[in-house]
Every structure is written in structure tokens, then in C-alpha cells.
Amino acid sequence: MRERLAGLRRDHDKGQAQLQRLMREEAATRDALLRVGGAIRILEELLPEDETPCTGPAGEDGAAPAAAPAEANSRPKPGPPRAVHVP
């Protein structure tokens, strides 16, 4: 029984270490997403009002530009940051 208890404690310690590593990775990923989302917002604000991220201004002949692919318009905009409880 002592060997079983020691094995369970080792497994528990390994699980705790893995959980801590994953929590650090989650925090780093969240920070990266916030930075990228902020950069997206800034670039969208810097675009001229008559130009959208997917189309661009009218051509030299005044004609409207060709339609952008559907997947370019289907990308959701990042939402506001959410508070996440990390013990």
C-alpha cells in the first residue's frame, strides 16, 4: 500500500506541475491575443473612412473594386477582453 501511495503522490505532483505549466501558457496566449486584437483595432481606425479592410478605394477609372472573397469578410472582430479567474 505504501508503494501505491507513493505512486499516487508522484502522479499528483506531475499533474499539478502540468496544470501550472498550462496555466502559464494560457496566460501568455491570452496576452498575445490582446496585443494582436489591439493592433487590429488601431490599424482599422487608421484606415480611411471610405476604405474598408477588404475592398480598398475605387480604381483609377472610378469603378468599384472587385468583390472580396467571402472568407475575408467572415472573420469576426475581436471582442473586449474578458476577466478570467486564475487561482
Coordinates of C-alpha atoms in Angstrom, one line a residue:
M1 CA 0.0 0.0 0.0
R2 CA 2.9 2.4 0.7
E3 CA 4.2 1.9 -2.8
R4 CA 0.7 2.7 -4.2
L5 CA 0.5 5.8 -2.0
A6 CA 3.9 6.9 -3.2
G7 CA 2.9 6.4 -6.9
L8 CA -0.3 8.3 -6.4
R9 CA 1.6 11.2 -4.8
R10 CA 4.1 11.2 -7.8
D11 CA 1.2 11.3 -10.2
H12 CA -0.5 14.1 -8.3
D13 CA 2.7 16.1 -8.3
K14 CA 3.2 15.6 -12.0
G15 CA -0.4 16.6 -12.6
Q16 CA 0.0 19.8 -10.5
A17 CA 3.2 20.7 -12.4
Q18 CA 1.4 20.2 -15.8
L19 CA -1.5 22.3 -14.6
Q20 CA 0.8 25.1 -13.6
R21 CA 2.6 25.0 -17.0
L22 CA -0.7 25.0 -18.9
M23 CA -2.0 28.0 -16.8
R24 CA 1.2 29.9 -17.7
E25 CA 0.8 29.0 -21.3
E26 CA -2.9 30.1 -21.2
A27 CA -1.9 33.5 -19.7
A28 CA 0.8 34.0 -22.4
T29 CA -1.7 33.1 -25.2
R30 CA -4.3 35.5 -23.7
D31 CA -1.7 38.3 -23.6
A32 CA -0.7 37.7 -27.2
L33 CA -4.3 37.7 -28.3
L34 CA -4.9 41.0 -26.5
R35 CA -1.9 42.5 -28.2
V36 CA -2.9 41.3 -31.7
G37 CA -6.5 42.4 -31.1
G38 CA -5.3 45.9 -30.1
A39 CA -3.1 46.1 -33.2
I40 CA -6.1 45.1 -35.3
R41 CA -8.2 47.8 -33.8
I42 CA -5.6 50.5 -34.2
L43 CA -5.0 49.6 -37.9
E44 CA -8.7 49.6 -38.5
E45 CA -9.0 53.0 -37.0
L46 CA -6.1 54.3 -39.2
L47 CA -7.8 53.1 -42.4
P48 CA -9.5 56.0 -44.3
E49 CA -13.3 56.0 -43.7
D50 CA -14.0 55.3 -47.4
E51 CA -11.7 52.3 -47.4
T52 CA -12.6 49.0 -45.7
P53 CA -10.1 46.4 -44.8
C54 CA -11.3 44.0 -47.5
T55 CA -12.0 46.3 -50.5
G56 CA -9.8 49.3 -50.8
P57 CA -10.5 52.6 -52.7
A58 CA -12.1 52.7 -56.2
G59 CA -9.9 52.1 -59.2
E60 CA -8.4 54.9 -61.3
D61 CA -11.3 54.8 -63.7
G62 CA -13.7 55.4 -60.7
A63 CA -15.2 51.9 -61.0
A64 CA -15.8 50.0 -57.8
P65 CA -13.2 47.3 -56.9
A66 CA -13.9 43.6 -57.5
A67 CA -15.7 41.9 -54.6
A68 CA -13.5 40.4 -51.9
P69 CA -13.7 36.7 -51.2
A70 CA -16.4 35.7 -48.7
E71 CA -14.0 34.3 -46.2
A72 CA -12.2 37.7 -46.0
N73 CA -15.4 39.3 -44.8
S74 CA -16.4 36.5 -42.4
R75 CA -13.7 37.0 -39.9
P76 CA -15.2 38.1 -36.6
K77 CA -13.7 41.2 -34.9
P78 CA -12.1 40.6 -31.5
G79 CA -14.3 41.4 -28.6
P80 CA -13.5 43.2 -25.4
P81 CA -11.1 41.5 -23.0
R82 CA -12.7 39.2 -20.5
A83 CA -11.8 38.8 -16.9
V84 CA -10.6 35.3 -16.2
H85 CA -10.1 33.9 -12.7
V86 CA -6.8 32.1 -12.3
P87 CA -6.2 30.6 -8.9

